[in-house]
PDB file of C-alpha atoms in Angstrom:
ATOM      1  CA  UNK T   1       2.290 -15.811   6.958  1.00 78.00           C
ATOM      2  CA  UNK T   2       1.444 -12.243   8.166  1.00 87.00           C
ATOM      3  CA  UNK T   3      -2.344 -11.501   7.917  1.00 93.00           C
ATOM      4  CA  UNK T   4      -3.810  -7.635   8.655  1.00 97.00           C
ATOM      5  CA  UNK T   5      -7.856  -7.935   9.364  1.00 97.00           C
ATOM      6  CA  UNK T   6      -9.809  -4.735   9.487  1.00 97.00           C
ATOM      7  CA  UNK T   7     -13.031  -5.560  11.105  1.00 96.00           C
ATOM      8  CA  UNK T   8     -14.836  -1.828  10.028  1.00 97.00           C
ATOM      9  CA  UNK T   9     -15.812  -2.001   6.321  1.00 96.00           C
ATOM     10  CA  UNK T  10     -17.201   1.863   6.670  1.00 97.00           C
ATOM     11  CA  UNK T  11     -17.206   3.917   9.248  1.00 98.00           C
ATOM     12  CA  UNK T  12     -18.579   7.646   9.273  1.00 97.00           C
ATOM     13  CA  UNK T  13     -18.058  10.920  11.890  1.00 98.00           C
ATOM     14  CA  UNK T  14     -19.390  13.789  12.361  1.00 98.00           C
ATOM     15  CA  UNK T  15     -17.297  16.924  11.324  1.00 97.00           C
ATOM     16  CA  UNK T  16     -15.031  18.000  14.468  1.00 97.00           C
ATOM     17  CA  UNK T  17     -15.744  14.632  16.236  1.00 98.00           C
ATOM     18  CA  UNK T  18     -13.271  12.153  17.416  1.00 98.00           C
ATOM     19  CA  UNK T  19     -13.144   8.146  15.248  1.00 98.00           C
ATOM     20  CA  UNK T  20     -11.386   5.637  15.825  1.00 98.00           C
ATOM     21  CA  UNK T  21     -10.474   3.134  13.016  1.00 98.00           C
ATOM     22  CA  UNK T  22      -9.932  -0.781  14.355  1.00 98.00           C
ATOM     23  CA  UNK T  23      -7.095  -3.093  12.990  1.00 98.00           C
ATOM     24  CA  UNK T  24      -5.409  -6.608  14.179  1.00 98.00           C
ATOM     25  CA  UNK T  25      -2.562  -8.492  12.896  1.00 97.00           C
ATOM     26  CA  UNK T  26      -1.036 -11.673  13.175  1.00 95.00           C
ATOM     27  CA  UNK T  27       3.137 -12.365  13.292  1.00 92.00           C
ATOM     28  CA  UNK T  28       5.076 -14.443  14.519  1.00 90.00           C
ATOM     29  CA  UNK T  29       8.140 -11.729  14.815  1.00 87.00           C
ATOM     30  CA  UNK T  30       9.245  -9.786  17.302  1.00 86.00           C
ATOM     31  CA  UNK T  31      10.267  -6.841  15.339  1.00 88.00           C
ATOM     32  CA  UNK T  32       8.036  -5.250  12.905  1.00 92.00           C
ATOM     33  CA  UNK T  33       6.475  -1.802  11.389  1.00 93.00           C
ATOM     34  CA  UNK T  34       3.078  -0.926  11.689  1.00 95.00           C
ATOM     35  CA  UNK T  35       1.402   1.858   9.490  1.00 96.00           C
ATOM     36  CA  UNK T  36      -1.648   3.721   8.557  1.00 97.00           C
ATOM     37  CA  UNK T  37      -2.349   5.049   5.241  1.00 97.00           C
ATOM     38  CA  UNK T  38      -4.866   7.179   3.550  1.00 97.00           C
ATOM     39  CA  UNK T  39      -6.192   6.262   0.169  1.00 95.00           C
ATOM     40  CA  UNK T  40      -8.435   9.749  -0.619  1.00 92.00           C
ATOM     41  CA  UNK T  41     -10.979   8.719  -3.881  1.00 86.00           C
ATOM     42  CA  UNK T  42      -9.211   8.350  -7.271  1.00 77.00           C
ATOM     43  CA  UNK T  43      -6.117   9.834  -5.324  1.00 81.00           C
ATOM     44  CA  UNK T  44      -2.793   8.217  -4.872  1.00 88.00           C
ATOM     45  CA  UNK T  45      -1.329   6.097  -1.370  1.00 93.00           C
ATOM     46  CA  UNK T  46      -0.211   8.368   1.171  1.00 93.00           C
ATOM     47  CA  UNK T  47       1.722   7.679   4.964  1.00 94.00           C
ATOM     48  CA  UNK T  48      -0.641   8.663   7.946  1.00 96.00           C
ATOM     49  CA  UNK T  49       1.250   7.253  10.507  1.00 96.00           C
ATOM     50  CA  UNK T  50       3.398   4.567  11.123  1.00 94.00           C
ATOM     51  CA  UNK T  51       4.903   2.854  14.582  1.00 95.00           C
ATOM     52  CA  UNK T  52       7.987   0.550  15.323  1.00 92.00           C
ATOM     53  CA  UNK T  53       7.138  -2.652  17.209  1.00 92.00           C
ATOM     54  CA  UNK T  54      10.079  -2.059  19.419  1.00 90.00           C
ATOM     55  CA  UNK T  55       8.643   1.351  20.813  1.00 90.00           C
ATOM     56  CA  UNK T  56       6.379   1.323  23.303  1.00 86.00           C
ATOM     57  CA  UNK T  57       5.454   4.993  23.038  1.00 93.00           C
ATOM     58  CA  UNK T  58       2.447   5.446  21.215  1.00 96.00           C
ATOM     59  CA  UNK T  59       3.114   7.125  17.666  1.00 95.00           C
ATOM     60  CA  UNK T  60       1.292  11.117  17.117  1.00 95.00           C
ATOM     61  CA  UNK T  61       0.997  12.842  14.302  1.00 94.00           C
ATOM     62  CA  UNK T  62      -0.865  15.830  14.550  1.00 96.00           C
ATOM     63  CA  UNK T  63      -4.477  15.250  14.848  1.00 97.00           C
ATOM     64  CA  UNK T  64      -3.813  10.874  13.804  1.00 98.00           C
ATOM     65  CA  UNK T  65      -2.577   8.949  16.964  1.00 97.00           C
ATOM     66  CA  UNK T  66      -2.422   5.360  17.406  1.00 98.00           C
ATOM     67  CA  UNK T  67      -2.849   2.811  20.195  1.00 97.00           C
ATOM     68  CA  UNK T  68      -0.654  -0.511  20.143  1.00 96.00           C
ATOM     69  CA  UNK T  69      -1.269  -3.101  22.095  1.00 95.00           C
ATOM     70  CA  UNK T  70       2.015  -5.544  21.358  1.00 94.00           C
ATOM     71  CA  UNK T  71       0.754  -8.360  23.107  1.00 93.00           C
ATOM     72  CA  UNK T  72      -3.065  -8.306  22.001  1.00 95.00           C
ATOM     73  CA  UNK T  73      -1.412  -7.564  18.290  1.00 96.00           C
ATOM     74  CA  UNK T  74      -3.798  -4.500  18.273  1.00 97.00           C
ATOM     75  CA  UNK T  75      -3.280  -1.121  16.325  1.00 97.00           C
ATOM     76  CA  UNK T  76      -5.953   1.318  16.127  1.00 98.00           C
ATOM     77  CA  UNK T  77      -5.983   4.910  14.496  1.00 98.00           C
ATOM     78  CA  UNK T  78      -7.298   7.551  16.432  1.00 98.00           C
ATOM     79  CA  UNK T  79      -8.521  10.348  14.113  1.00 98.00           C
ATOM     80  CA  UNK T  80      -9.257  13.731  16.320  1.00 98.00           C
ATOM     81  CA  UNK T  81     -10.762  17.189  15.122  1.00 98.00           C
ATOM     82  CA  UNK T  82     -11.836  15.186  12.265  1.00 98.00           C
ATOM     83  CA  UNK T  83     -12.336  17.097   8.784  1.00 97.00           C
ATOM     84  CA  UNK T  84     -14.295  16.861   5.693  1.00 96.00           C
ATOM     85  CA  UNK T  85     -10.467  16.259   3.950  1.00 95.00           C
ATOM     86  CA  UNK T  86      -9.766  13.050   6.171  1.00 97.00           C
ATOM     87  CA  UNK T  87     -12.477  11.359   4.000  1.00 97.00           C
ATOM     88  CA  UNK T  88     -10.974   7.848   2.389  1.00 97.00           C
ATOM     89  CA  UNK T  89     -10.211   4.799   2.374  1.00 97.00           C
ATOM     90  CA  UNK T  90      -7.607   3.971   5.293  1.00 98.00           C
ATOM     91  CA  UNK T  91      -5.376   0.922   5.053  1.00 98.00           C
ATOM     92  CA  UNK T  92      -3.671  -0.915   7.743  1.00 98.00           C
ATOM     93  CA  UNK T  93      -0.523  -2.704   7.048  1.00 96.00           C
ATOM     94  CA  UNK T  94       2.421  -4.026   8.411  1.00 95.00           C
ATOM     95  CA  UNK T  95       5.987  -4.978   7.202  1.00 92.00           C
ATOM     96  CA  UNK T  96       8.771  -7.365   8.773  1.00 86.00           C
ATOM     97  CA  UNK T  97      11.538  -5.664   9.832  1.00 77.00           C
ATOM     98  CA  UNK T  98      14.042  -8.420   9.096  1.00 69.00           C
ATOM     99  CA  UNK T  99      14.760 -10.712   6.455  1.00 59.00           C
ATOM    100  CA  UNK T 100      15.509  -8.233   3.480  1.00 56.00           C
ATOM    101  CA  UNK T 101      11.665  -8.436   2.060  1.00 59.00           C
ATOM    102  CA  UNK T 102       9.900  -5.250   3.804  1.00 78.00           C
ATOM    103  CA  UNK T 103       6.712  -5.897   1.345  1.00 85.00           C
ATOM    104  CA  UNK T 104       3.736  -4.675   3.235  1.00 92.00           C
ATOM    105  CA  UNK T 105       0.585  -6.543   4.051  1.00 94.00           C
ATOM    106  CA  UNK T 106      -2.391  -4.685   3.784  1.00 96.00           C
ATOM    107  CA  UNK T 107      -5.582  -5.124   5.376  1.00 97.00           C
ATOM    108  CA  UNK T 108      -8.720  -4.801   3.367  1.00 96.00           C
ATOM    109  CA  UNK T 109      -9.589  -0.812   4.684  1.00 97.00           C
ATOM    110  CA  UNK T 110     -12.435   1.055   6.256  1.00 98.00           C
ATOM    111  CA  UNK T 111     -13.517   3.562   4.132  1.00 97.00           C
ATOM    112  CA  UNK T 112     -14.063   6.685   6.052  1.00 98.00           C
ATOM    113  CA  UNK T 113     -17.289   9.624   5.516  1.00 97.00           C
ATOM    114  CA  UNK T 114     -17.299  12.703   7.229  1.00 97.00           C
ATOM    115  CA  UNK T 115     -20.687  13.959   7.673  1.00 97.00           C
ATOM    116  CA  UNK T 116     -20.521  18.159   7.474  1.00 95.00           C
TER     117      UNK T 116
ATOM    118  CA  UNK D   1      11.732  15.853  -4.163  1.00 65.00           C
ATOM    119  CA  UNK D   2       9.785  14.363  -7.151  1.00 81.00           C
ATOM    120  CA  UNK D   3       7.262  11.606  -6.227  1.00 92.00           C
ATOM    121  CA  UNK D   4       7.403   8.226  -7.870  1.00 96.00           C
ATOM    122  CA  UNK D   5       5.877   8.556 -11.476  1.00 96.00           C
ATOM    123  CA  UNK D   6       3.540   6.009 -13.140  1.00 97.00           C
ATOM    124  CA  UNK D   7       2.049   5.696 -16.947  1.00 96.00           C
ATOM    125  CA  UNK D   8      -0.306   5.449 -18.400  1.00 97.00           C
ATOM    126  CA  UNK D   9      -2.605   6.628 -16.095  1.00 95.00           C
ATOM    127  CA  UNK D  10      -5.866   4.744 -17.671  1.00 96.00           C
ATOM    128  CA  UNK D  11      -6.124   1.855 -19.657  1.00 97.00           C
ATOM    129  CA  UNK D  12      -8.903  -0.181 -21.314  1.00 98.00           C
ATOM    130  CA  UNK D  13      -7.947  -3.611 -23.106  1.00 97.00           C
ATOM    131  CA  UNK D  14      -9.869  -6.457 -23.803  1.00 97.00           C
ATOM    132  CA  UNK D  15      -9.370  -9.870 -22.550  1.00 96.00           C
ATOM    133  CA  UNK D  16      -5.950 -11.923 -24.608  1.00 97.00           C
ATOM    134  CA  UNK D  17      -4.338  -8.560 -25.346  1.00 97.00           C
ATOM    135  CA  UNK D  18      -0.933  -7.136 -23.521  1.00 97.00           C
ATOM    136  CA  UNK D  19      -0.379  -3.920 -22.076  1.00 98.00           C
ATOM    137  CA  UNK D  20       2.827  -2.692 -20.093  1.00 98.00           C
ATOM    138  CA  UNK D  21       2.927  -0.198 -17.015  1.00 97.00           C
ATOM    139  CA  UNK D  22       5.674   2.347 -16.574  1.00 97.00           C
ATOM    140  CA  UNK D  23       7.535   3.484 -13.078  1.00 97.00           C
ATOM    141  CA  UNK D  24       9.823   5.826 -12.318  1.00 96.00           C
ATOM    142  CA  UNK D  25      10.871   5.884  -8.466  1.00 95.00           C
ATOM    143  CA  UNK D  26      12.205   8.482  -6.676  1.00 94.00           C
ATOM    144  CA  UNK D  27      15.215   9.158  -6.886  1.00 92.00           C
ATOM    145  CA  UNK D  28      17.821   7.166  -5.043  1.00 89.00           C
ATOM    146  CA  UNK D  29      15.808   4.583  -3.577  1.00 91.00           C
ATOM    147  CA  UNK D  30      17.078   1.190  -4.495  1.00 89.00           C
ATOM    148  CA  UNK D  31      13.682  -0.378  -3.360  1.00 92.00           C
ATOM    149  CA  UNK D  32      11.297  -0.810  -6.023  1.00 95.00           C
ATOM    150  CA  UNK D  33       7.393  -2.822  -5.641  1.00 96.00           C
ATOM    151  CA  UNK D  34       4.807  -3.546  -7.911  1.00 97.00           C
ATOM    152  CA  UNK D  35       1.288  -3.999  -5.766  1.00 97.00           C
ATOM    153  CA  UNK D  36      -1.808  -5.023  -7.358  1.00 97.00           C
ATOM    154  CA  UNK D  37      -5.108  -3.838  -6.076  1.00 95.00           C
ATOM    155  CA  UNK D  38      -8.599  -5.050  -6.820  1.00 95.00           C
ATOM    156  CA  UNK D  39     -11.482  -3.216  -6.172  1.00 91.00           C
ATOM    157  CA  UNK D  40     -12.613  -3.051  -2.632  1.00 87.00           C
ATOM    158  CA  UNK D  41      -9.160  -4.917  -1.519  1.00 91.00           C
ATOM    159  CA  UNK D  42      -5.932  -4.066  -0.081  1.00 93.00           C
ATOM    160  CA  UNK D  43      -3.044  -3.719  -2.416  1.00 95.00           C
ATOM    161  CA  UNK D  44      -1.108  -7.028  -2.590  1.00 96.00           C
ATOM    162  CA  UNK D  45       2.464  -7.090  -3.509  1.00 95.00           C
ATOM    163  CA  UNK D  46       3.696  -8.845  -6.702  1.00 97.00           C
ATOM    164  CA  UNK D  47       7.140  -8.536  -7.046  1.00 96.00           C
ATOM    165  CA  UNK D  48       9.865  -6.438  -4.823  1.00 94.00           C
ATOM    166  CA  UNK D  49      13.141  -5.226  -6.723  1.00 93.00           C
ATOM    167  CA  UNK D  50      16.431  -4.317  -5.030  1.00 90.00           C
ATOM    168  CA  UNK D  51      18.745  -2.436  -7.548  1.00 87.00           C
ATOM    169  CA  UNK D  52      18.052  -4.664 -10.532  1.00 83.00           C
ATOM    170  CA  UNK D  53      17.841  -7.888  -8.644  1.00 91.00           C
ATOM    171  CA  UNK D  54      14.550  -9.352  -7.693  1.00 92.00           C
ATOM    172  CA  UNK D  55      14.135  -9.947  -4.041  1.00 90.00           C
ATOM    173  CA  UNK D  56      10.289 -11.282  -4.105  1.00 91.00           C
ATOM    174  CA  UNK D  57       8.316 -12.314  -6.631  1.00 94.00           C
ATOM    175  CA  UNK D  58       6.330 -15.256  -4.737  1.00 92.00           C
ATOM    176  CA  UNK D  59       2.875 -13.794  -5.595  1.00 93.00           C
ATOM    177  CA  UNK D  60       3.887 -12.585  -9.573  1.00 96.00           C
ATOM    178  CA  UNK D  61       1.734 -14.803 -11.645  1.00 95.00           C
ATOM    179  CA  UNK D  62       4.907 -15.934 -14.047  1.00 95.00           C
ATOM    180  CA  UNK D  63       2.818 -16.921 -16.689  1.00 95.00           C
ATOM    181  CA  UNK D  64       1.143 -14.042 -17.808  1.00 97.00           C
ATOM    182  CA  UNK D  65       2.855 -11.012 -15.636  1.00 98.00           C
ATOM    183  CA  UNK D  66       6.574 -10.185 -15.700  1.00 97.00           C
ATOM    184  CA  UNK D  67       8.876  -7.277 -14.724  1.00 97.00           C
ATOM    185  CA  UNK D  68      11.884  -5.904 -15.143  1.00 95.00           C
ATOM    186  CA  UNK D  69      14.367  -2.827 -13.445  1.00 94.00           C
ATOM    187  CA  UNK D  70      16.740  -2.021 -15.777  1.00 82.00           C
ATOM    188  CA  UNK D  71      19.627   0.037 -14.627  1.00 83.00           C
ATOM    189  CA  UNK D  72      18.220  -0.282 -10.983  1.00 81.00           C
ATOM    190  CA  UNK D  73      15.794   2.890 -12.035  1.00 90.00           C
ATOM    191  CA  UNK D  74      12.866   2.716 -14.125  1.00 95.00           C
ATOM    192  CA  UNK D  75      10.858  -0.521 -14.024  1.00 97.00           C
ATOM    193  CA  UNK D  76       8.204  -1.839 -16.071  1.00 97.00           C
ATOM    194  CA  UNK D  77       5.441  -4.728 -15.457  1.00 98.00           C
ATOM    195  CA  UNK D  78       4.103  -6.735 -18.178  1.00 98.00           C
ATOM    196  CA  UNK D  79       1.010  -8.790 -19.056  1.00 98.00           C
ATOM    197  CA  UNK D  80       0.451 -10.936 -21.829  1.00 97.00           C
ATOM    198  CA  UNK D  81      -2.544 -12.064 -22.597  1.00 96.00           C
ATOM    199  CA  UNK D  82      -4.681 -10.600 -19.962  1.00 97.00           C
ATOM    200  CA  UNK D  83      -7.721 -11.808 -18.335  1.00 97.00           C
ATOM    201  CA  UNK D  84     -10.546 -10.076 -16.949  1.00 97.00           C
ATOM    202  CA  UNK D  85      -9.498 -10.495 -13.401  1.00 96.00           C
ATOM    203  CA  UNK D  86      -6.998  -8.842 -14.076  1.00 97.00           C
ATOM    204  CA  UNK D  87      -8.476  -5.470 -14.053  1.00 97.00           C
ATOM    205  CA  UNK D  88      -7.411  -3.685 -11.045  1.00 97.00           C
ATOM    206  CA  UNK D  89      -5.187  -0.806  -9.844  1.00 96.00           C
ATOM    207  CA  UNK D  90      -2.063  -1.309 -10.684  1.00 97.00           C
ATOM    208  CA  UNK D  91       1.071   0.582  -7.287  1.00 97.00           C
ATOM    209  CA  UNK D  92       4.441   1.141  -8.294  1.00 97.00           C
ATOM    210  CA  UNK D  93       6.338   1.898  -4.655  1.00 96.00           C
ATOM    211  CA  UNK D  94       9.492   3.037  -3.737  1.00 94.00           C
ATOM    212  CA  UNK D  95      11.533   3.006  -0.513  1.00 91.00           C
ATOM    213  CA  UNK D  96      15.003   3.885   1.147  1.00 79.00           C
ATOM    214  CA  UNK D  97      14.690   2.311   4.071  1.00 77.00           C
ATOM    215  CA  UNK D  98      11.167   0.790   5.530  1.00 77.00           C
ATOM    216  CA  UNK D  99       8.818   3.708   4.327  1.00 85.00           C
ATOM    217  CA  UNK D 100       7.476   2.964   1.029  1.00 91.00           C
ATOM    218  CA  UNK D 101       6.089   6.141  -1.072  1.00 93.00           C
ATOM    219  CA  UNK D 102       3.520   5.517  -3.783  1.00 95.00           C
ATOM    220  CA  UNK D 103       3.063   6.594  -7.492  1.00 96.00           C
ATOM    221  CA  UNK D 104      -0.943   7.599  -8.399  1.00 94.00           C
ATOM    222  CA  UNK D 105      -1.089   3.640 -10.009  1.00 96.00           C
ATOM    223  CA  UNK D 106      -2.742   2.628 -13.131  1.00 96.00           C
ATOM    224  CA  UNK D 107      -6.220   1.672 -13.590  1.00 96.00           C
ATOM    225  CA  UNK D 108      -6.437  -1.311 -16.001  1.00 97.00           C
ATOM    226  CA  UNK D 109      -9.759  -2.120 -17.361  1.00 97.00           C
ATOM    227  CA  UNK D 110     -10.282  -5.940 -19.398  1.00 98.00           C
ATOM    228  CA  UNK D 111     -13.466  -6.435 -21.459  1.00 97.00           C
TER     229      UNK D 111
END
């Protein structure tokens, strides 16, 4: 089975500052989706970023990038210019590309403060 | 485009009693997921619909919880009688292809 493991419970930044957010997964596939999402307080589930297995090309958006390291089964989110509205709770997950079930496993999230 | 649509919002029930959750995806996406999420946890899937056919429901506890998809559209997700760990926020998703978008949830309280 597919497990997501975010190591970072809380992490906090300084307005303007650079954070990076740690996540590692475990699959036996060879083709899968990756993706971060942003979980703002009493506020519903929305897409930061996401990243196809089959890219190499690490996946920008903006001020979120990622780093994926296929072989280590890494995927970090890179959070630059960082503002008082990126505050949250940030979920890793990770779906199967194959099979006809594209559930997504999520990790157990780092909530994020940004310190003004 | 209309997001996916969830109700009630808030409930509070005590323990033995049944409630039902509402969903309405967005429109034309033929994926439909339920996700439950307990405090300080990820949200963990329990139960995927295709159209109005189920295509997971390995982690649905089928004694107390069930769902339904009529028409391929609207869905709703059922328990009866609750327990207290059952209190949790409760994700309707939708999809097209592999990104799933998600409705506000419902927060269930059980006393």
């Amino acid at each position: 089975a597919q497990t997501v493991t975010q190591s970072q419970p809380e992490m906090s930044v300084q307005e303007a500052e650079t954070v990076t957010l740690s996540c590692t997964y475990d699959t036996s596939e060879s083709d899968y989706y990756l993706f971060w999402y942003k979980q703002p307080p009493s506020r519903q589930m929305i897409l930061v970023i996401r990243q196809e297995a089959y890219k190499q090309q690490n996946a920008t958006e903006n001020r979120f990038s990622v780093n994926f390291q296929k072989a280590a089964k890494s995927f970090s989110l890179k959070i630059s210019d960082s503002q008082l509205g990126d505050a949250a709770m940030y979920f890793c997950a990770y779906s199967a590309a194959q099979g006809g079930s594209e559930k997504l496993v999520f990790g157990k999230g780092t909530k994020l403060t940004v310190n003004p | 485009e209309a997001g996916v649509a969830q109700s009630p919002r808030y409930k509070i029930i005590e323990k033995r009693q049944s409630v039902a959750f509402w969903c309405n995806p967005i429109s034309g996406h033929a994926t439909l997921y339920w996700y439950q999420q307990i405090l300080g946890q990820g949200p963990k899937l329990l139960i995927q619909f295709q159209n109005n056919g189920v295509v997971d429901d390995s982690q649905l506890p089928k004694d107390r919880f069930s769902a339904e998809r009529l028409k391929g559209v609207d869905s709703t997700l059922k328990i009866q009688p609750a327990k207290l760990e059952d209190s949790a926020v409760y994700l309707c998703a939708s999809s097209f292809y592999y990104e799933q978008y998600f409705g506000p949830g419902t927060r269930l309280t059980v006393t």
